[in-house]
Amino acid sequence: MANLERAPRKSINDLIYDLIFKNYVWQSIFRTGYPNTPRNQMLAVATNVFLHLHPTRIHRTHVKITHTYCLGGLSFFMFLGLTVTGVLLMFYYVPSVERAYQDIQALEANVRFGQLLRNMHRWMAHAMIILVLLHMMRVFYTGAYKPPREFNWVVGVVLFILTLLLSFTGYLLPWDQLAFWAITVGTTMVGSAPVLGDESKFLLLGGFSVGPNALIRFYTLHVIGLPLVISIFMAVHFWRVRRDGGLARPL
Amino acid sequence: MVSRAAAAIRTRPRREREAEVLVWPDLVFIEFISALIFSIALMVLSAMVNAPLLNRADPDTTPNPSKAPWYFLNLQELLLHMEPAWAGVIVPTIALVLLAAIPYWDRDTDGQGVWFGTKFAGRLTVFGFTAATLITSLLIIWDGSLHVVWTENVIRGLGLNSDFAWPGGLDWFRNLRGFDTGIPWDSLGFTIGGFTMFEDWRAIPLGIPGTTTDPWLLNLNFPSFLSQQIIPVATMVGLPVLFVLFCKMLGWIHTRRDIALLIFSAFIGVYLTTTIVGTAFRGQGQDLKPPWDIVVLEE
Ligand code: HEM
């Protein structure tokens, strides 16, 4: 039987919808329409470079907040936030013993939102360490390190160490008393290693004590060396979560 | 023989398509909200609390106490109780290696993917964490000689003996160093088969005389070795072993996962306690102090 109903007149909402999501430019950016059908929702995840870190569908237990508390994701989010605020800080900071401290003072006093920028970077760094530790605890207590995820746990331990190193290298940069003596204490501990202690300390500081060479080494490691390395390990980490069949589930 | 890859595939749970949800919107929404909450919270925190900035760095004025960043203060705390090489490098290295090795030792795939997956997991976690926290605190109090101060104060305060002082015979129990300085090592020599062991406990010849010039190999300072290395290391190895034996006795341990739960929880307890003590309870000269009595002097 033929359908005798006429197509309903388009409402104003539909017109706006079509205008935004069905025009040539939008569809050149996002291949799918607005993700309001299962097909489009899956395509939205699968065809977007950022979202495709995820699978298109996941098991129901894993979207429960109490399963992961979002801790891994939030650790990553802190890393992203630290990268953004860190790049902005680099505009104002010169890693020389003559200028470093003065630059931080000037940032706080003369730059609009400079103090806020510095605070954000600082507190996010602390938050990241705590979040990574909590994430490790969540993974441990849910037994998610068991086969086949052994290696991803090891990658995680490396990520934890790198997170600490990133924070430690950043700690020296303001070149105030807190920074100077914390790094002095920290590197003295390294120096007490039974083998290659003095050598590692010298390598880290570029000398026998904290000075200009140490500042430039810590700076370089902090803004480029360690971020690159940790990005690589994070890529492996996320890739392995997918490869190992998503998050752990009871057999 | 089954290859590792095949084994890994076998250990996967069956896929349950009917129990799956779409990542968009279910997961993306949660991620978005949690990111938003954290952004706002950090923004508010940053608007209220400023990052510290002290005076310009000055190599000639040492703050007392000088502290590493807070996340290394657990190691700095260890430093007070043992040989620096152990505290600063060997212990953390071993701890990280053991941490990374957990999955290679506990391979049983049972109980994965759920919180506290074994029968006694809850008890093991609570016991491990609490007992480790308590014992660590007690050890720190003991090594800080607080028991000496407290005993003296209580006995004097009760009017039992107004000038009571910790008895010299118990000097060895003042703190860890007591094993070094509170024992009359000089009079402890004894003789076996014509050899005197040892005329000088602080310089026990180890190498064959004349074969090496390394003084460390030639002479061992036994009292210091005992208090700074043997006892701390024996404690760090012995207590976990005792924990495991104790929980075995209670019937709480059936698998390696149970042992891992116990030791990991104890580790978290020690990690937290040492971090908190190092951060908030160490004043000048790294003396134990309540947080409100701590001032930083510049010397
Ligand atoms: C920079 C640090 C880290 C980041 C950004 C990160 C990120 C993530 C993310 C986003 C996930 C997905 C599930 C979730 O959010 O819980 C995950 C899972 C996982 N992470 Fe991490 N992680 C980090 C550090 C660690 C550490 C320190 C460990 C362990 C020592 C670890 C071990 C694991 C394991 C085994 C999984 C799979 C969990 C499962 O299957 O349920 N990660 N990580």
XYZ file of C-alpha atoms and ligand atoms in Angstrom:
593
model
C 0.000 0.000 0.000
C 1.324 3.323 -0.952
C 2.209 5.720 1.754
C -0.241 8.511 1.431
C 1.161 10.746 4.117
C 2.931 13.770 2.861
C 6.417 14.462 4.112
C 5.985 16.751 7.131
C 7.010 20.353 6.696
C 10.494 21.008 8.016
C 10.484 22.769 11.353
C 12.763 25.708 12.036
C 14.989 23.431 14.128
C 15.499 21.079 11.239
C 16.349 23.960 8.978
C 19.008 25.214 11.373
C 20.280 21.676 11.807
C 20.643 21.213 8.087
C 22.240 24.592 7.729
C 24.974 23.763 10.262
C 25.607 20.093 9.784
C 24.705 19.437 6.187
C 26.579 22.186 4.458
C 29.581 21.696 2.258
C 32.180 23.141 4.622
C 31.095 21.185 7.723
C 31.024 17.969 5.789
C 34.471 18.615 4.441
C 35.746 18.679 8.057
C 33.597 16.026 9.667
C 32.697 13.286 7.212
C 29.764 12.177 9.298
C 26.638 14.102 10.089
C 25.946 15.086 13.649
C 26.455 11.881 15.668
C 22.839 11.200 16.541
C 22.434 7.783 14.963
C 24.422 4.699 15.996
C 26.073 4.633 12.607
C 27.152 8.256 12.802
C 28.237 7.834 16.400
C 30.572 5.020 15.508
C 31.865 6.884 12.493
C 32.426 9.981 14.609
C 34.810 8.038 16.820
C 36.439 5.976 14.116
C 37.110 8.801 11.668
C 38.406 11.374 14.145
C 42.125 11.256 14.772
C 41.746 12.212 18.444
C 38.736 10.096 19.274
C 39.980 7.039 17.452
C 42.278 6.312 20.381
C 39.033 4.743 21.569
C 37.274 1.762 20.115
C 33.817 2.584 18.769
C 32.066 0.402 21.304
C 33.154 -0.649 24.779
C 31.868 -2.989 27.399
C 29.230 -1.577 29.693
C 31.233 -2.156 32.898
C 34.013 0.110 31.672
C 31.979 3.270 31.357
C 31.036 2.978 35.017
C 32.945 5.751 36.725
C 33.768 3.521 39.675
C 35.704 1.143 37.448
C 38.502 3.525 36.427
C 37.555 6.797 38.116
C 38.862 8.256 34.849
C 42.294 8.330 36.441
C 44.359 7.347 33.404
C 42.452 9.748 31.208
C 42.854 12.532 33.738
C 46.605 11.890 33.995
C 46.742 12.362 30.253
C 44.555 15.450 30.491
C 47.002 16.933 33.008
C 49.819 16.251 30.565
C 47.937 18.109 27.843
C 47.199 21.023 30.156
C 50.815 21.152 31.276
C 51.931 21.246 27.667
C 49.679 24.190 26.870
C 50.555 26.212 29.974
C 54.209 25.186 29.604
C 54.426 26.526 26.058
C 52.930 29.811 27.253
C 55.446 29.985 30.107
C 58.270 29.553 27.612
C 57.335 32.906 26.059
C 58.390 34.678 29.238
C 61.204 32.582 30.625
C 64.888 32.522 29.759
C 66.899 29.704 31.352
C 69.935 31.666 32.434
C 71.073 32.173 36.004
C 70.988 35.936 35.450
C 67.430 36.066 34.140
C 65.449 33.067 35.355
C 64.352 34.373 38.743
C 63.717 37.856 37.450
C 61.622 36.466 34.595
C 59.392 34.599 37.007
C 58.964 37.730 39.104
C 58.135 39.736 36.020
C 55.710 37.060 34.867
C 53.878 37.287 38.151
C 53.886 41.071 38.333
C 53.656 42.349 34.773
C 52.014 39.731 32.607
C 48.246 39.655 32.477
C 47.161 36.345 34.026
C 50.855 35.526 34.439
C 50.489 34.492 38.046
C 47.462 32.375 37.178
C 49.393 30.735 34.357
C 52.243 29.833 36.651
C 49.898 28.574 39.357
C 48.035 26.389 36.871
C 51.266 24.842 35.636
C 52.449 24.202 39.171
C 49.272 22.704 40.566
C 48.646 20.596 37.494
C 52.117 19.125 37.854
C 51.377 18.115 41.440
C 47.950 16.833 40.443
C 49.457 14.725 37.690
C 51.772 12.910 40.082
C 48.917 12.161 42.461
C 46.627 11.073 39.623
C 49.254 8.771 38.142
C 49.804 7.153 41.532
C 46.070 6.719 42.034
C 45.744 5.314 38.515
C 48.437 2.783 39.317
C 46.538 1.805 42.455
C 43.284 1.426 40.544
C 45.008 -0.770 37.956
C 46.572 -2.839 40.709
C 43.456 -3.340 42.785
C 41.364 -4.269 39.760
C 44.001 -6.859 38.850
C 44.318 -5.261 35.419
C 48.061 -5.969 35.153
C 47.508 -9.686 34.677
C 48.104 -11.366 31.312
C 47.923 -10.178 28.604
C 48.590 -6.723 30.090
C 51.945 -7.452 31.783
C 53.904 -5.271 29.428
C 51.527 -2.360 29.626
C 52.011 -2.357 33.384
C 55.763 -2.056 32.800
C 55.148 0.798 30.354
C 53.082 2.334 33.141
C 55.954 2.095 35.627
C 58.168 3.872 33.094
C 55.491 6.556 32.694
C 55.453 7.017 36.456
C 59.231 7.497 36.558
C 59.080 9.929 33.630
C 56.319 11.898 35.343
C 58.497 12.291 38.436
C 61.485 13.316 36.338
C 59.456 15.891 34.447
C 58.332 17.429 37.683
C 61.809 17.291 39.204
C 63.470 18.987 36.232
C 60.810 21.697 36.281
C 61.351 22.328 39.968
C 64.729 23.987 39.418
C 63.617 26.482 36.805
C 62.296 29.361 39.007
C 65.822 29.552 40.429
C 64.686 30.521 43.913
C 65.927 29.115 47.218
C 63.282 26.390 47.193
C 64.303 25.260 43.722
C 68.036 25.480 44.269
C 68.180 23.529 47.508
C 65.600 20.942 46.537
C 67.652 20.077 43.478
C 70.836 20.153 45.553
C 69.338 17.655 48.000
C 67.880 15.527 45.200
C 71.050 15.299 43.174
C 73.120 14.598 46.284
C 70.982 11.498 46.727
C 71.843 10.453 43.181
C 75.490 11.032 44.009
C 75.361 8.487 46.819
C 74.830 5.562 44.439
C 77.410 2.829 45.072
C 78.393 2.639 41.412
C 78.549 5.569 39.001
C 76.993 7.832 41.638
C 79.344 10.759 41.225
C 79.379 10.254 37.479
C 75.575 10.361 37.196
C 75.421 13.404 39.399
C 78.026 15.153 37.274
C 76.155 14.201 34.116
C 72.894 15.555 35.497
C 74.341 18.831 36.774
C 77.006 19.423 34.178
C 79.341 20.121 37.087
C 79.862 19.387 40.727
C 77.109 21.600 42.050
C 73.886 23.260 40.899
C 74.795 26.147 38.592
C 74.256 27.518 35.078
C 75.019 24.185 33.423
C 72.509 22.395 35.591
C 69.885 25.005 34.777
C 70.266 24.611 31.032
C 70.274 20.811 31.282
C 67.186 20.703 33.440
C 65.470 23.199 31.158
C 66.212 21.276 27.995
C 65.119 17.995 29.539
C 62.025 19.631 30.954
C 60.734 21.373 27.855
C 61.725 18.971 25.106
C 63.644 15.831 26.076
C 61.334 14.287 28.638
C 58.067 15.453 27.017
C 59.121 13.725 23.799
C 60.023 10.532 25.595
C 56.889 10.466 27.703
C 54.749 11.107 24.597
C 56.259 8.061 22.958
C 55.597 5.922 26.007
C 52.054 7.267 26.283
C 51.414 6.392 22.643
C 52.607 2.858 23.333
C 50.531 2.732 26.518
C 47.292 3.739 24.803
C 47.993 1.544 21.802
C 48.532 -1.420 24.083
C 45.298 -0.798 25.975
C 43.524 -1.244 22.615
C 45.697 -4.123 21.439
C 45.274 -6.040 24.668
C 41.543 -6.086 24.078
C 40.443 -2.947 25.847
C 40.263 -2.744 29.591
C 40.529 -5.884 31.661
C 37.381 -7.865 32.301
C 36.773 -11.080 34.225
C 37.220 -14.157 32.056
C 54.203 -25.381 23.217
C 51.772 -22.517 23.064
C 53.310 -19.268 21.972
C 52.945 -16.183 24.138
C 50.748 -14.499 21.557
C 48.400 -17.467 21.433
C 48.301 -17.581 25.209
C 47.457 -13.889 25.295
C 44.550 -14.427 22.929
C 43.307 -17.370 24.930
C 43.258 -15.260 28.070
C 40.810 -12.786 26.553
C 37.258 -12.800 27.825
C 34.559 -13.595 25.284
C 33.263 -10.521 23.525
C 29.732 -9.634 24.604
C 28.370 -7.377 21.929
C 24.998 -7.155 23.590
C 26.619 -5.653 26.709
C 28.542 -3.000 24.806
C 27.742 0.666 24.625
C 28.800 3.285 22.125
C 31.866 5.338 22.951
C 30.113 8.356 21.572
C 28.212 9.545 23.568
C 28.563 7.329 26.667
C 32.327 7.494 27.251
C 33.108 10.769 25.520
C 30.542 12.451 27.737
C 32.149 11.166 30.952
C 35.591 12.148 29.750
C 34.364 15.586 28.859
C 32.684 16.140 32.225
C 35.655 14.892 34.255
C 38.020 17.090 32.261
C 35.699 20.021 32.841
C 35.491 19.413 36.593
C 39.252 19.187 36.854
C 39.772 22.311 34.778
C 37.404 24.290 36.961
C 38.806 22.929 40.222
C 42.385 23.684 39.178
C 41.382 27.111 37.948
C 39.784 27.895 41.303
C 42.772 26.508 43.202
C 45.136 28.585 41.064
C 43.083 31.700 41.620
C 43.283 31.178 45.373
C 46.713 29.711 46.071
C 49.888 31.042 44.532
C 52.796 28.826 43.584
C 55.643 29.494 46.021
C 58.492 31.784 45.047
C 61.138 32.386 47.703
C 64.224 34.555 47.496
C 66.570 34.264 44.584
C 68.781 31.158 44.744
C 71.871 31.745 46.848
C 74.435 28.959 47.173
C 75.850 30.620 50.297
C 72.670 30.560 52.394
C 71.446 27.081 53.162
C 67.884 26.770 54.347
C 67.507 24.541 57.395
C 65.768 22.169 56.822
C 66.558 21.753 53.108
C 64.096 19.490 51.446
C 63.731 17.768 48.094
C 60.384 18.121 46.262
C 57.613 16.436 48.242
C 57.426 13.370 45.990
C 61.032 12.516 46.911
C 60.667 13.180 50.611
C 59.946 9.521 51.274
C 63.458 8.815 50.045
C 64.882 11.705 52.003
C 63.132 10.231 55.027
C 64.775 6.857 54.411
C 68.086 8.668 54.228
C 67.815 9.427 57.935
C 67.586 5.781 58.841
C 70.219 4.061 56.744
C 73.303 4.343 54.600
C 72.636 6.935 51.870
C 73.430 4.520 49.054
C 70.596 2.273 50.194
C 68.084 5.042 50.785
C 68.737 7.211 47.759
C 69.421 4.657 45.076
C 69.332 0.962 45.877
C 65.986 0.782 47.703
C 64.049 2.862 45.133
C 65.624 0.944 42.264
C 64.724 -2.407 43.784
C 61.236 -1.165 44.624
C 60.614 -0.053 41.039
C 61.984 -3.288 39.596
C 59.799 -5.347 41.925
C 56.800 -3.183 41.063
C 57.353 -3.701 37.351
C 57.856 -7.425 37.916
C 54.507 -8.038 39.645
C 52.654 -9.217 36.508
C 55.449 -11.598 35.562
C 55.222 -13.241 38.951
C 51.462 -13.154 39.519
C 50.275 -14.579 36.184
C 47.057 -16.191 37.217
C 44.326 -14.579 35.127
C 41.619 -15.178 37.684
C 40.098 -12.189 39.413
C 41.151 -9.606 36.850
C 39.031 -6.685 35.844
C 37.105 -6.398 39.103
C 37.991 -4.500 42.231
C 39.537 -6.646 44.974
C 39.009 -9.855 43.063
C 39.877 -12.482 45.690
C 37.953 -13.612 48.721
C 40.198 -11.990 51.316
C 41.371 -9.067 49.172
C 39.628 -6.483 51.334
C 41.125 -7.736 54.570
C 44.593 -8.117 53.083
C 44.459 -4.563 51.756
C 43.267 -3.034 55.007
C 45.632 -5.103 57.117
C 48.659 -4.505 54.886
C 48.068 -0.793 54.696
C 47.237 -0.237 58.372
C 49.908 -2.472 59.840
C 52.601 -1.017 57.588
C 51.542 2.527 58.437
C 51.615 1.796 62.160
C 54.907 -0.055 62.150
C 56.580 2.570 59.981
C 55.371 5.313 62.317
C 56.634 3.403 65.341
C 60.014 2.828 63.731
C 60.301 6.520 62.899
C 59.342 7.462 66.456
C 61.892 5.035 67.820
C 64.678 6.254 65.561
C 63.764 9.817 66.491
C 64.232 8.820 70.169
C 60.776 10.118 70.976
C 60.154 7.110 73.229
C 63.117 8.282 75.319
C 61.746 11.800 75.631
C 58.242 10.563 76.365
C 59.350 8.035 79.011
C 61.448 10.650 80.749
C 58.634 13.185 80.668
C 56.027 10.757 81.944
C 58.151 9.483 84.827
C 59.157 13.005 85.804
C 55.661 14.351 85.302
C 54.114 11.710 87.523
C 56.550 12.761 90.250
C 57.959 9.241 90.471
C 61.490 10.454 90.035
C 62.027 14.091 89.292
C 65.407 13.686 87.655
C 64.854 10.419 85.883
C 66.995 9.910 82.804
C 66.981 7.098 80.266
C 69.151 4.361 81.812
C 72.632 3.999 80.363
C 72.126 0.253 80.127
C 69.410 0.911 77.571
C 71.475 3.316 75.501
C 71.519 0.794 72.675
C 67.730 1.157 72.483
C 67.702 4.946 72.149
C 67.551 4.755 68.369
C 69.109 2.959 65.442
C 72.492 4.535 66.059
C 72.266 3.138 69.572
C 73.400 -0.177 68.172
C 76.533 1.618 67.098
C 77.234 4.004 69.957
C 75.292 2.459 72.864
C 77.003 -0.919 72.934
C 80.463 -1.341 74.523
C 81.954 -2.866 71.403
C 85.496 -2.537 72.744
C 84.857 -5.102 75.452
C 83.088 -7.596 73.211
C 86.139 -9.360 71.865
C 86.244 -13.125 72.332
C 88.689 -15.843 71.452
C 88.154 -18.898 69.263
C 91.017 -21.340 68.749
C 93.655 -18.802 69.577
C 92.182 -16.068 67.335
C 90.791 -13.004 69.013
C 87.509 -11.891 67.432
C 87.782 -8.920 67.248
C 90.315 -6.664 68.823
C 88.773 -3.709 67.072
C 85.165 -4.057 65.894
C 85.441 -0.762 64.098
C 88.239 -1.959 61.855
C 87.738 -5.604 61.094
C 90.261 -6.683 58.475
C 88.402 -8.264 55.558
C 90.889 -8.590 52.750
C 94.055 -10.593 52.962
C 96.566 -8.054 54.190
C 98.758 -6.739 51.452
C 96.580 -7.901 48.528
C 94.521 -4.773 48.160
C 94.935 -1.147 48.860
C 91.224 -0.389 49.094
C 90.729 0.621 52.722
C 87.012 -0.194 52.619
C 87.817 -3.776 51.752
C 90.482 -3.984 54.372
C 88.554 -2.681 57.310
C 84.915 -3.024 58.190
C 83.373 -0.735 60.738
C 81.041 -3.405 62.070
C 78.943 -1.338 64.536
C 78.196 1.228 61.884
C 77.619 -1.479 59.268
C 75.182 -3.149 61.640
C 73.148 -0.051 62.401
C 73.228 1.576 58.984
C 72.940 -1.442 56.732
C 72.220 -4.807 58.309
C 69.344 -3.745 60.538
C 67.585 -1.468 58.031
C 67.857 -3.992 55.227
C 66.813 -6.862 57.475
C 63.795 -4.807 58.514
C 62.809 -4.019 54.949
C 63.107 -7.668 53.933
C 61.965 -9.247 57.175
C 58.763 -7.332 57.836
C 57.149 -8.179 54.483
C 58.059 -11.822 55.020
C 56.486 -11.713 58.477
C 53.393 -10.058 57.030
C 52.987 -12.856 54.517
C 53.549 -15.584 57.107
C 51.097 -13.957 59.482
C 48.331 -13.676 56.890
C 49.037 -17.231 55.727
C 48.513 -18.312 59.311
C 45.184 -16.494 59.373
C 44.207 -18.367 56.228
C 43.863 -15.221 54.135
C 46.440 -16.120 51.515
C 45.657 -18.645 48.799
C 47.218 -17.297 45.628
C 50.082 -15.111 44.549
C 47.527 -12.407 43.919
C 46.821 -12.407 47.657
C 50.488 -11.953 48.469
C 50.712 -9.176 45.894
C 47.675 -7.453 47.425
C 49.170 -7.620 50.899
C 52.642 -6.388 49.984
C 51.439 -3.721 47.565
C 49.064 -2.322 50.195
C 51.828 -2.350 52.778
C 54.073 -0.589 50.279
C 51.456 2.117 49.753
C 51.273 2.505 53.545
C 55.030 2.932 53.893
C 55.177 5.221 50.862
C 52.489 7.501 52.266
C 53.785 7.532 55.840
C 57.350 8.361 54.894
C 56.166 11.038 52.463
C 53.952 12.664 55.086
C 56.563 12.498 57.838
C 59.248 13.851 55.503
C 56.980 16.660 54.339
C 55.245 17.784 57.499
C 57.129 16.442 60.506
C 60.779 17.228 59.857
C 62.129 20.501 61.185
C 65.597 21.916 61.596
C 68.347 19.346 61.457
C 65.630 16.958 60.228
C 64.395 16.562 63.814
C 60.919 15.167 64.338
C 58.562 18.076 65.033
C 54.842 18.697 64.765
C 54.018 20.707 61.611
C 53.129 23.872 63.541
C 56.595 24.003 65.153
C 58.506 23.917 61.909
C 60.294 27.056 60.816
C 62.838 27.274 58.062
C 66.001 29.139 58.986
C 68.509 30.413 56.476
C 72.067 29.847 57.552
C 51.535 9.371 32.593
C 50.997 8.378 33.169
C 49.845 7.508 32.656
C 48.836 7.794 31.761
C 48.579 9.104 31.032
C 48.035 6.591 31.658
C 46.881 6.493 30.884
C 46.059 5.386 30.862
C 44.718 5.345 30.315
C 43.990 6.552 29.684
C 44.224 4.086 30.466
C 42.811 3.616 30.119
C 42.016 3.209 31.348
C 42.017 4.133 32.525
O 41.854 5.355 32.348
O 42.206 3.642 33.643
C 45.284 3.307 31.090
C 45.196 1.975 31.384
C 46.216 1.238 31.994
N 47.322 1.762 32.627
Fe 47.923 3.661 32.527
N 48.576 5.613 32.451
C 49.668 6.136 33.086
C 50.453 5.498 34.014
C 50.326 4.161 34.369
C 51.027 3.524 35.448
C 51.969 4.220 36.412
C 50.659 2.208 35.414
C 51.110 1.069 36.299
C 52.212 0.973 36.892
C 49.728 2.027 34.323
C 49.164 0.815 33.929
C 48.042 0.707 33.145
C 47.406 -0.547 32.774
C 47.912 -1.963 33.124
C 46.255 -0.219 32.059
C 45.188 -1.191 31.528
C 44.087 -1.181 32.559
C 42.943 -2.109 32.286
O 43.037 -2.922 31.352
O 41.942 -2.033 33.038
N 49.530 3.246 33.722
N 46.384 4.135 31.331
